[in-house]
Coordinates of C-alpha atoms in Angstrom, one line a residue:
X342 CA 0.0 0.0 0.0
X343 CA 1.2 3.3 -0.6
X344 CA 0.1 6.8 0.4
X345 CA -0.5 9.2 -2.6
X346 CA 0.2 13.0 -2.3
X347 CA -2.9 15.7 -1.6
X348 CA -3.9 15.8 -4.9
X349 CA -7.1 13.9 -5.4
X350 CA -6.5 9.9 -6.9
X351 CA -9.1 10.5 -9.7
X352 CA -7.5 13.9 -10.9
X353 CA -4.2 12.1 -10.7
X354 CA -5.5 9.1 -12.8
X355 CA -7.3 11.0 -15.2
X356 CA -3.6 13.3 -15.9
X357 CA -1.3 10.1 -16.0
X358 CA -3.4 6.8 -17.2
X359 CA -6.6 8.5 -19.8
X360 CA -4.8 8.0 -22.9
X361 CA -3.0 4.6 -21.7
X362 CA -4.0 1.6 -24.1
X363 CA -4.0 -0.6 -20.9
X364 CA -7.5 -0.7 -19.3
X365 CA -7.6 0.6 -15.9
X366 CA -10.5 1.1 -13.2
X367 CA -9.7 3.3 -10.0
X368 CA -12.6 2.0 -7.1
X369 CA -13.5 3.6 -4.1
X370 CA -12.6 0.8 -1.4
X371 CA -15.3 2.0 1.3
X372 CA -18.4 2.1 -1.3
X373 CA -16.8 0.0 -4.3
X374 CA -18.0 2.9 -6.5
X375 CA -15.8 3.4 -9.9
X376 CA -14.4 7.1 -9.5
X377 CA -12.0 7.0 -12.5
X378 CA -12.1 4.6 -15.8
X379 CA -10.0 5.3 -18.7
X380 CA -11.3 5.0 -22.6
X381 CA -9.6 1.6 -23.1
X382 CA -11.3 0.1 -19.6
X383 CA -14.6 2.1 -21.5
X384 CA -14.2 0.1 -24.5
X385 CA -13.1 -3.1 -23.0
X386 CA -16.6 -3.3 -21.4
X387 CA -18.6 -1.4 -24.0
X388 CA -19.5 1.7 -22.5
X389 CA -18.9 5.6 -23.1
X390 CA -15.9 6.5 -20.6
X391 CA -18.3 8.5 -18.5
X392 CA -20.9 6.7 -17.8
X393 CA -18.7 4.3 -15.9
X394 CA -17.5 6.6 -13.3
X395 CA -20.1 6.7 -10.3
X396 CA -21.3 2.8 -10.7
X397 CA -20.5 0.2 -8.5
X398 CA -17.6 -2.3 -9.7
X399 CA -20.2 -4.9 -8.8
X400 CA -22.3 -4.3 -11.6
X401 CA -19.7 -5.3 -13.8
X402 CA -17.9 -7.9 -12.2
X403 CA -19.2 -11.7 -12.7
X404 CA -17.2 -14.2 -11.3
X405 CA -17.1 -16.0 -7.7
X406 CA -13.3 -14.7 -7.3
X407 CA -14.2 -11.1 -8.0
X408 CA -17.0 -11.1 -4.7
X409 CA -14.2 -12.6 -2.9
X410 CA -12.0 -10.0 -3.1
X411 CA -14.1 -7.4 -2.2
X412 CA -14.6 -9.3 0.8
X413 CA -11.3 -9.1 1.4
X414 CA -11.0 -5.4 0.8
X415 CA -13.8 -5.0 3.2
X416 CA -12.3 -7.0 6.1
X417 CA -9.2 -5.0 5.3
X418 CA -6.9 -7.8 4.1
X419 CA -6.5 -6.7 0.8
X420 CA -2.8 -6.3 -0.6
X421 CA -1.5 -5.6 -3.7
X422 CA -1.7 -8.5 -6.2
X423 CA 0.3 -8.5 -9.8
X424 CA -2.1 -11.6 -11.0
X425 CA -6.1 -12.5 -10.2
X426 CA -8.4 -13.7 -12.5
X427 CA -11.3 -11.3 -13.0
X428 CA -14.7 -12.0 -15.0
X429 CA -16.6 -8.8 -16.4
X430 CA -20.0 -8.4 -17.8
X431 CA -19.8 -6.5 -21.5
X432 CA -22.7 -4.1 -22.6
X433 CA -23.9 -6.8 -25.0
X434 CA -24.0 -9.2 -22.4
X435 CA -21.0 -11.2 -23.2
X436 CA -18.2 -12.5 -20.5
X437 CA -14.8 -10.6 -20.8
X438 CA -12.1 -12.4 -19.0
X439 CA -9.6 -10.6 -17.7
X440 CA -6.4 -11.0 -15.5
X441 CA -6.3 -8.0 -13.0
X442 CA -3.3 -6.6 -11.2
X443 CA -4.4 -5.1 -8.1
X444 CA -2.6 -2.0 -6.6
X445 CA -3.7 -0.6 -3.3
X446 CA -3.8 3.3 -3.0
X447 CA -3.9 5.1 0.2
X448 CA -4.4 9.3 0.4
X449 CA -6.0 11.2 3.8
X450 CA -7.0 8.5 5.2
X451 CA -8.8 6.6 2.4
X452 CA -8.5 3.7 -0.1
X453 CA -8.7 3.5 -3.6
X454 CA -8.4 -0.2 -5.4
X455 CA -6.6 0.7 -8.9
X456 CA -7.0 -2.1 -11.3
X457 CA -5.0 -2.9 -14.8
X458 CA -7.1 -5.3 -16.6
X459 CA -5.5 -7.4 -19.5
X460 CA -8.2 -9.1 -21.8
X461 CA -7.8 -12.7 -21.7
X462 CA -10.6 -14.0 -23.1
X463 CA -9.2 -14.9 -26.6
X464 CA -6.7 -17.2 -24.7
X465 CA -9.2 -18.8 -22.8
X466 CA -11.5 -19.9 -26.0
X467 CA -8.1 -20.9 -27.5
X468 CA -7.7 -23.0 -24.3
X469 CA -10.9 -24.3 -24.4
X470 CA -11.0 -24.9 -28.1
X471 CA -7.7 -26.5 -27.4
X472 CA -8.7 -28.8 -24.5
X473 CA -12.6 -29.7 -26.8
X474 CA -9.9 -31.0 -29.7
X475 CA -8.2 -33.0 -27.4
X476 CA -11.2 -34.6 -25.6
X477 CA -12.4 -35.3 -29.2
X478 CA -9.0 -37.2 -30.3
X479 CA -9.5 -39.0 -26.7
X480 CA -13.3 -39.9 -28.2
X481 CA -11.8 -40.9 -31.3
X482 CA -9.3 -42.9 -30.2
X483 CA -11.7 -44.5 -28.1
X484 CA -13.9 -45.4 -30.8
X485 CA -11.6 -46.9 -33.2
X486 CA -12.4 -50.7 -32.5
X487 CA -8.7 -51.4 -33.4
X488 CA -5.9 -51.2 -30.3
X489 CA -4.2 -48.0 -30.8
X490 CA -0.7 -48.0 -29.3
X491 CA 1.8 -44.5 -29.8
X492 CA 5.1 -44.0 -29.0
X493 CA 7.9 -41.0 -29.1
X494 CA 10.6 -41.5 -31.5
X495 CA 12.9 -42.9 -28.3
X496 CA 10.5 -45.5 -28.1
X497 CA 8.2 -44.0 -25.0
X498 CA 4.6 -44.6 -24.4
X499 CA 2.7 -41.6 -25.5
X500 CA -0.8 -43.5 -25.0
X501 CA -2.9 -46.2 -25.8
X502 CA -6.6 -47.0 -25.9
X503 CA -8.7 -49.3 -23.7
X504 CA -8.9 -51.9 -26.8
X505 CA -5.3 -52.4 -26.7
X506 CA -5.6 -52.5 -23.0
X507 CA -8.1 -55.7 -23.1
X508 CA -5.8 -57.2 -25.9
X509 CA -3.3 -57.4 -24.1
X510 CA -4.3 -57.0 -20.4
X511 CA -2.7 -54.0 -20.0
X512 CA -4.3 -51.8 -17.1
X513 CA -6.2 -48.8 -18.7
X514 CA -4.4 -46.0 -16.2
X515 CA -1.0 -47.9 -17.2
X516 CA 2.0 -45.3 -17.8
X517 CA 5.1 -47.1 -17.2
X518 CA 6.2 -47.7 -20.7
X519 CA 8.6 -50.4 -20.0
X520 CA 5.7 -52.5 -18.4
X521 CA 3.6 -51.7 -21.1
X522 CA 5.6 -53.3 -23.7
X523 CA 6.8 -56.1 -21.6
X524 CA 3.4 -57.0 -21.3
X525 CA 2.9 -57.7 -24.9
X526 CA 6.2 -59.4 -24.9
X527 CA 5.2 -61.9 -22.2
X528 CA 1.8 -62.8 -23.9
X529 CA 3.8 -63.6 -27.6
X530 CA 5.1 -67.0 -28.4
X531 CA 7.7 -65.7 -30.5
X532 CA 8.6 -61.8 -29.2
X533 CA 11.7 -61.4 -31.6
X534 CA 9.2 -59.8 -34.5
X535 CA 7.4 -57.2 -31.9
X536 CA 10.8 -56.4 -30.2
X537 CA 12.5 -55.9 -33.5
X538 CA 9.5 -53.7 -34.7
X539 CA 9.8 -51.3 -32.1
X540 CA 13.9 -51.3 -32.5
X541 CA 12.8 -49.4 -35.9
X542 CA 11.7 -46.6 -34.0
X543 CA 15.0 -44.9 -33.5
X544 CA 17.1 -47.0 -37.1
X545 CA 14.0 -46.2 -39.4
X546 CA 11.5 -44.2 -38.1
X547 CA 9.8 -43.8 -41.8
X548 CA 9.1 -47.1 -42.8
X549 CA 5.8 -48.8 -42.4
X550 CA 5.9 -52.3 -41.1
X551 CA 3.1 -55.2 -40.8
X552 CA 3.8 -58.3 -39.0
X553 CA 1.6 -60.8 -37.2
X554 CA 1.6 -61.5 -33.7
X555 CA 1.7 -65.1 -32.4
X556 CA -0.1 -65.1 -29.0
X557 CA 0.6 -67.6 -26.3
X558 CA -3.1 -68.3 -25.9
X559 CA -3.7 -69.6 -29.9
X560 CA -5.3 -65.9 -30.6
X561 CA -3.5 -63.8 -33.7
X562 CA -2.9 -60.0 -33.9
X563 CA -2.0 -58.1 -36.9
X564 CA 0.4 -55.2 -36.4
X565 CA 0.9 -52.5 -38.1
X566 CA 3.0 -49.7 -37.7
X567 CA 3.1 -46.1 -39.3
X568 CA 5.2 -42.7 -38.8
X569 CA 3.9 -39.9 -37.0
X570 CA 4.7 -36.9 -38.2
X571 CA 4.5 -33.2 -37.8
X572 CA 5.3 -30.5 -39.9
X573 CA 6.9 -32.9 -42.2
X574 CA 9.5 -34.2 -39.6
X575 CA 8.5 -37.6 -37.9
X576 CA 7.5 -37.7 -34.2
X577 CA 6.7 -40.4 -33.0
X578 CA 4.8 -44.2 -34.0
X579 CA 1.9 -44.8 -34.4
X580 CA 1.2 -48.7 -33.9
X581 CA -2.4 -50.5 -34.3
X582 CA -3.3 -54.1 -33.4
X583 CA -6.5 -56.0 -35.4
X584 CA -7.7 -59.6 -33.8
X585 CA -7.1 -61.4 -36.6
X586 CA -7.7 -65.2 -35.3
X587 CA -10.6 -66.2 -37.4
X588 CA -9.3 -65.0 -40.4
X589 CA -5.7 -67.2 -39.7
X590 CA -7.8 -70.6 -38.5
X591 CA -10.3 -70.0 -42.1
X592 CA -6.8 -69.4 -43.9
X593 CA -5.9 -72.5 -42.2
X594 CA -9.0 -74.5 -43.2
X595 CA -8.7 -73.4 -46.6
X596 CA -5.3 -74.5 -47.1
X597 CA -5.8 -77.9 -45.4
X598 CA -9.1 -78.0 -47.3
X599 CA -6.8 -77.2 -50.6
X600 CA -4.7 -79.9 -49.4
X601 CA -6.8 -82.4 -49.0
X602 CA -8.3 -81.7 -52.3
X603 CA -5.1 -81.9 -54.2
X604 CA -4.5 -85.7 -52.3
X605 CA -7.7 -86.6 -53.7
X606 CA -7.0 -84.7 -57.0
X607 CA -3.6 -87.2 -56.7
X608 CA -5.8 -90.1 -55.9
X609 CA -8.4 -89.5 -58.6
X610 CA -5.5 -89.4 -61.3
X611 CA -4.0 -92.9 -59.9
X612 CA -7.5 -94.3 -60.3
X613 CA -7.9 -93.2 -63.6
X614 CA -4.0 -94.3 -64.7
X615 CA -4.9 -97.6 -63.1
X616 CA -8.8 -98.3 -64.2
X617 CA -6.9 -97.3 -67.6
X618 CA -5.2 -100.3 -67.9
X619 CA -6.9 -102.7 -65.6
X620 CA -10.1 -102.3 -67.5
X621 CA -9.4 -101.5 -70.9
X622 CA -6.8 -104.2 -71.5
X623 CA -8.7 -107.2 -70.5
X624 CA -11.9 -105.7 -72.3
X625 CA -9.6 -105.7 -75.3
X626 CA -8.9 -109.0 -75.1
X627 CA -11.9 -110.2 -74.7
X628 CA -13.5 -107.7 -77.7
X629 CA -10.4 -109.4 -79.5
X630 CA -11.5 -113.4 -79.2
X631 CA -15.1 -112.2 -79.5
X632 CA -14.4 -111.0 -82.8
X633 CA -12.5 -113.9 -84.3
X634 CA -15.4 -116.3 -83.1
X635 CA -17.8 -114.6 -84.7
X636 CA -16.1 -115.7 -87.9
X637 CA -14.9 -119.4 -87.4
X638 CA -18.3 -120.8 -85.5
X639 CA -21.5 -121.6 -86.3
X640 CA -24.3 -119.4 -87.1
X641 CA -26.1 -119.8 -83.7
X642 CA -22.5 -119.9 -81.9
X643 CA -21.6 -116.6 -84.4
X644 CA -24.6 -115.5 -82.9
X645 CA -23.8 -115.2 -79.7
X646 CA -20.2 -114.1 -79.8
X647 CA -22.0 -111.0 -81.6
X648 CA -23.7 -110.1 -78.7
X649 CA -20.7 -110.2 -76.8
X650 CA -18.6 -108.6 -78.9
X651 CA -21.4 -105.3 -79.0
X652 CA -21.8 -105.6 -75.8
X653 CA -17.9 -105.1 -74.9
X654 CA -17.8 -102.4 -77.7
X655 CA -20.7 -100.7 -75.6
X656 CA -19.2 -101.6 -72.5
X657 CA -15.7 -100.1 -73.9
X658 CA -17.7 -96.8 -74.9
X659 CA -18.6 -96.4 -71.6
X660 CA -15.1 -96.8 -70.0
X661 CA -13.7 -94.2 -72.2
X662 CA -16.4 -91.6 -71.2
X663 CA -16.2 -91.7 -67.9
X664 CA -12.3 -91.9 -67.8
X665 CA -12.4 -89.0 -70.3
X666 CA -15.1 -86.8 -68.7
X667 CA -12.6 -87.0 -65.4
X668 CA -9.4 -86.1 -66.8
X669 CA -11.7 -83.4 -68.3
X670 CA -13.0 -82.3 -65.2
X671 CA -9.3 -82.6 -63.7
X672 CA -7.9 -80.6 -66.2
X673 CA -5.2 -83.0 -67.6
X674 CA -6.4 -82.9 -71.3
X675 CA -3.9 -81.5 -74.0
X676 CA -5.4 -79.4 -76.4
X677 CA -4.0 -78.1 -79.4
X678 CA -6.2 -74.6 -81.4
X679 CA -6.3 -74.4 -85.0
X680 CA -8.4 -72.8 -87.2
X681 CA -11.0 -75.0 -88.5
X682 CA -13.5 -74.1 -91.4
X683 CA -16.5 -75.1 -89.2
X684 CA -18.5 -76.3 -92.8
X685 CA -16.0 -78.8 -93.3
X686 CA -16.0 -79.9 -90.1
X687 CA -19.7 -80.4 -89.7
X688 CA -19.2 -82.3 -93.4
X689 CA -17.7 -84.9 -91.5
X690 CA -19.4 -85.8 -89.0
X691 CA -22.5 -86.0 -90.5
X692 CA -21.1 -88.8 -92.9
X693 CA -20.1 -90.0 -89.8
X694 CA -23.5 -89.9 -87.8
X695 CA -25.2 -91.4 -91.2
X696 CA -26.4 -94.7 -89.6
X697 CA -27.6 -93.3 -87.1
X698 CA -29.7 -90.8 -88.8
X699 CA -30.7 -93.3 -91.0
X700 CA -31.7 -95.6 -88.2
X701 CA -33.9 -92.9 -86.4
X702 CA -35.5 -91.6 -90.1
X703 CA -33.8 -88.4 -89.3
X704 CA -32.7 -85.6 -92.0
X705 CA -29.5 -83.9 -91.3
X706 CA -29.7 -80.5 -92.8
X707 CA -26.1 -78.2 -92.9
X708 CA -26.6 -74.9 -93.5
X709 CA -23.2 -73.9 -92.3
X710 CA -21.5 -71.1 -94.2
X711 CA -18.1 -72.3 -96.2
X712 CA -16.5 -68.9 -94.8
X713 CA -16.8 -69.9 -91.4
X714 CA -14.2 -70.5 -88.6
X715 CA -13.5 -71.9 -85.3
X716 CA -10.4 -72.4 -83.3
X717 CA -10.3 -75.2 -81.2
X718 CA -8.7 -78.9 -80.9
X719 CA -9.9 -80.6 -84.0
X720 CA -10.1 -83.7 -81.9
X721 CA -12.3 -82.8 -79.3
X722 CA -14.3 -80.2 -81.5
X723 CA -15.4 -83.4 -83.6
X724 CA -16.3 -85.3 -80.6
X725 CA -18.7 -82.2 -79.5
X726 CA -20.2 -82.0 -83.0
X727 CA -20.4 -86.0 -83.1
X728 CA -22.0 -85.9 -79.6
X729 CA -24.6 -82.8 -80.7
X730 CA -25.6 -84.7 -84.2
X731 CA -26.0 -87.7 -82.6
X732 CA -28.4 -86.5 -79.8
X733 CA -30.1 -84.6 -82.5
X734 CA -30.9 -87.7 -84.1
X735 CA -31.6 -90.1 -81.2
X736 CA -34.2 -87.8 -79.5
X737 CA -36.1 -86.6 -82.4
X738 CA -39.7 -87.7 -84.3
X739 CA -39.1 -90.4 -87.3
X740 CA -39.2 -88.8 -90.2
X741 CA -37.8 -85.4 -88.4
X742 CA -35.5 -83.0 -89.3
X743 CA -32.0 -81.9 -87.5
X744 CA -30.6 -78.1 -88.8
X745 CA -27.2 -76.9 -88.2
X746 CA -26.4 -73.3 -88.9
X747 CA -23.7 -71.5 -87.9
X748 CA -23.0 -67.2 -87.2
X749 CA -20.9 -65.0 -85.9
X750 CA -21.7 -64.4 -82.1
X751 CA -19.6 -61.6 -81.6
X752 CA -16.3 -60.9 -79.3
X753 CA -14.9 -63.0 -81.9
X754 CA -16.9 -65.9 -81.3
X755 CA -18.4 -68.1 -83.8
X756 CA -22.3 -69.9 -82.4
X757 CA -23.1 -73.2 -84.0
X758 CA -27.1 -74.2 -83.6
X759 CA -28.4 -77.6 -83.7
X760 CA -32.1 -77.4 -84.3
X761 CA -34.3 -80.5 -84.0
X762 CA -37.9 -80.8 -84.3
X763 CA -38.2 -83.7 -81.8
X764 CA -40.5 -83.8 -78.8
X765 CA -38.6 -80.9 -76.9
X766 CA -37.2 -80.6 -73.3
X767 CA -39.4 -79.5 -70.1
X768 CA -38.6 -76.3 -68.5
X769 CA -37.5 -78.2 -65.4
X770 CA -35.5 -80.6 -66.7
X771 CA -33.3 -77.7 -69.0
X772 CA -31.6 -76.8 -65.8
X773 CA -29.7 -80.0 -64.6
X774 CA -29.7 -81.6 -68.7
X775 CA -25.7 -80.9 -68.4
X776 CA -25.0 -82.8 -64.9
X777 CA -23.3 -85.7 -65.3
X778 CA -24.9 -89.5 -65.5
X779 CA -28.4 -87.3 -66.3
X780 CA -31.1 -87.8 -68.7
X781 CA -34.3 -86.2 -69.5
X782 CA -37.4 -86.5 -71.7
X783 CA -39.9 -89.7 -72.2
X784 CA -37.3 -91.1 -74.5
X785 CA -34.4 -92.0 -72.6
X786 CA -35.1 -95.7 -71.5
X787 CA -35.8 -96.3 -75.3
X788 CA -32.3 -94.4 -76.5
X789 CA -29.1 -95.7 -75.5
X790 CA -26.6 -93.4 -73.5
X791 CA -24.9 -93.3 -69.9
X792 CA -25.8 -89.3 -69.9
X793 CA -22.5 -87.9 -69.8
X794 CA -22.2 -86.9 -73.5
X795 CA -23.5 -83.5 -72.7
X796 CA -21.5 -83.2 -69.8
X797 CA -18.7 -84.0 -71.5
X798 CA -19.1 -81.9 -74.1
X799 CA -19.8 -78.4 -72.4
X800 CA -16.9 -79.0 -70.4
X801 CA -14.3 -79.3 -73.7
X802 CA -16.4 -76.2 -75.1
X803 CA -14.9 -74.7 -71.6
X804 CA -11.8 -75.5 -72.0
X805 CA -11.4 -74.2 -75.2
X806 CA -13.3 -70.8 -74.4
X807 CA -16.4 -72.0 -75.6
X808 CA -20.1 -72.9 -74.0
X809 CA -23.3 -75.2 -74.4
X810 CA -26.2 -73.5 -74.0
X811 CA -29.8 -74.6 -74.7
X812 CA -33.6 -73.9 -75.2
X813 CA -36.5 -75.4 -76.3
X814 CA -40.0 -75.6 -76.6
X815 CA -41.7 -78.8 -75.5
X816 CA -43.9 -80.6 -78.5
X817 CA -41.6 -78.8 -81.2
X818 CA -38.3 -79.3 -80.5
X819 CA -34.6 -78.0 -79.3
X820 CA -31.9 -75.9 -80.4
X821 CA -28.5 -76.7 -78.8
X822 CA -26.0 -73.4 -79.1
X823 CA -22.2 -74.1 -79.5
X824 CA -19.8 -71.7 -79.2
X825 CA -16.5 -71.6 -79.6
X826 CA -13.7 -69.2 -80.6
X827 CA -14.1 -68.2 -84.3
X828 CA -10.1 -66.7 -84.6
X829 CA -7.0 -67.1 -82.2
X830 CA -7.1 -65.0 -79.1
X831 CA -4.0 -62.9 -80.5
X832 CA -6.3 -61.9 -83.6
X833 CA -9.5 -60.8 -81.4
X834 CA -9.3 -57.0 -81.6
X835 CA -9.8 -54.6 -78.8

């Protein structure tokens, strides 16, 4: 406190502190009226400098610790103070924060409280807006339904988030950093990867990693880790830790599943090497006796060896479709593409199919043009024709008709159709008429077959880039759509 000469403190104030830029208030400490303000205290507040001088302080003043101090003034313990928080009402009704320093004037006997107010309130919505950002990246981190771990660049906890805590059993309040990471060590089977991942903190603090952790109790956590950086220049690491167990123990199944497929794949093949030989030779043989019998006996005993000998040729047949429709289907068929004029092909297997459309009173009708092509295996493009024709034949009306034309299909493709004008195929039975060992329509107890022609067929058209297709109208017949390549794949343009 210090006493003040005779002049009077507001005539003093007004001389030394009205054109200050620094707010100041001089207050009557017996009434707490305002008996000097300068124009920056005026416009701090909002008010004309006059009308200030005269009011109480308390009808500007807000906050808890402003009433306390005037307590204090009034029980006479008041001292001077260089920094107090102050909170004062503006004109418009908005809060001015202040910090005040407090100087304690004594002249004749009386008191005067002079205060210098410095406007803080920008700072404090910085702090707040500062402290709401932070709460928010607390929220955030909170939510992400990864574990979030982050380091300094020396390798020192920064935080974490309660899912990493639960992964790993860490407790949520946790700050020794050293426990922290032994934790994760402890709970690893192997902890040379997570050890050597967090060495790369201070040798490469740049480069993202991702390694998988192997956990003790058969669970599986992906790790990844990133740089932190600010203003360009790295800060820390930012680590986060996905449960990945189900997806390793699917991977798992899937690879043993794999496995076990390609044993029975193995399997299959050894079947088919061995069923090869052990069925096909001794059927040879006895196709081979059958046939000189039929020669050197008797007309009754001729007879018979016939029979056996179509029989075995059926039987044979048989044994080569199903031993060809599964190296089909295990993909161990050679196939060799040429270009094929698809007229001259279809030429040949209709003198082929002759008897057959003789012996069902069928016509065989090409309209194929000369100046179309396929590529495909010539081999197994016959037997697809030969399979087609055939079926055409077997499953139509005496006296019926079998088309074959041919167009381009487009995306260099060539479509071949087979249109009969038998007694067509039911809607229900279109759907499975290419499963193996299948076959449909009121005919197929009178027509010989095993059902795996068509199979057999759309599978080669597969393999060659091709498909079956098919649709029909019941009472008027079917049209069976091949298509296959029409140039090499090299020639197709863009």
């Amino acid at each position: 406190m210090s006493d003040m000469n005779p002049a009077l403190p507001a005539d003093v104030f007004a001389q030394l502190l009205s054109g200050s830029t620094t707010p100041v208030l001089l207050v009557d400490a017996a009434d707490r009226r305002i008996v000097f303000a300068n124009a920056a205290a005026a416009r701090l507040l909002g008010y004309a400098q006059e009308p200030l001088a005269g009011r109480s302080i308390s009808d500007f003043e807000a906050g808890l610790e402003d009433m306390f101090f005037w307590e204090e003034v009034a029980a006479g313990q008041v001292h001077d103070i260089d920094r107090v928080p102050g909170s004062y009402l503006h004109a418009n009704g908005a809060m001015v924060h202040v910090e005040k320093q407090v100087r304690v004037l004594a002249h004749g006997g009386h008191t005067w409280i002079a205060l210098t107010l410095t406007d803080v309130s920008a700072e404090l919505a910085r702090s707040d807006e500062t402290a709401e950002i932070a709460s928010l990246l607390a929220a955030t981190l909170e939510s992400i339904a990864d574990g979030v771990l982050v380091t300094d660049l020396s390798g020192g906890l920064r935080n974490f988030n309660r899912r990493f805590a639960r992964m790993f059993g860490v407790a949520d309040v946790d700050v020794d950093g050293d426990a922290v990471m032994s934790a994760v060590s402890g709970l690893l089977i192997d902890p040379g990867p997570w050890q050597a991942l967090l060495a790369l903190v201070a040798s490469d603090p740049q480069t993202d990693q991702l390694i998988t952790l192997a956990l003790r109790d058969a669970r599986f956590i992906e790790c990844s880790a990133r740089p932190q950086t600010l203003r360009k220049r790295p800060v820390g690491r930012l680590y986060t830790f996905s449960d990945v167990t189900d997806s390793k123990r699917y991977e798992a199944a899937l690879v043993a599943a794999r496995e076990a497929a390609d044993r029975a794949n193995q399997a299959k093949s050894a079947f088919i090497a061995s069923m090869n030989h052990e069925l096909k030779t001794p059927l040879n043989a006895i196709l081979g006796f059958a046939d000189l019998l039929r020669e050197d006996l008797p007309p009754a005993e001729a007879d018979f060896a016939e029979h056996i000998y179509v029989a075995g040729q059926h039987l044979l047949a048989l044994i080569g479709d199903v031993l060809d429709l599964a190296q089909v289907e295990a993909g161990r068929v050679d196939l060799h593409a040429e270009l094929i004029p698809l007229a001259t092909l279809i030429q040949e297997c209709c003198a082929m199919t002759a008897p057959v459309a003789a012996r069902y009173g069928v016509q065989v009708i090409s309209e194929v043009p000369s100046d179309v092509t396929i590529c495909a295996d010539r081999r197994r493009a016959r037997q697809i024709v030969l399979n087609l024709i055939s079926n055409g034949c077997k499953y139509n009306r005496s006296d019926g008709t079998l088309t074959i034309s041919a167009a381009p299909g487009g995306d260099g493709h060539t479509v071949a159709r087979f249109t009969d004008t038998g007694i067509g195929i039911d809607a229900g039975d279109l759907a499975r008429i290419f499963e193996p060992f299948t076959r449909v329509g009121s005919r197929r107890g009178e027509v010989e077959g095993t059902g795996l022609g068509l199979a057999h067929s759309r599978k080669l058209a597969n393999l060659m880039g091709g498909d079956i297709t098919v649709s029909s109208v019941p009472g008027e017949g079917s049209t069976f759509s091949l298509t296959l390549p029409a140039v090499a794949p090299a020639e197709v343009l863009p």
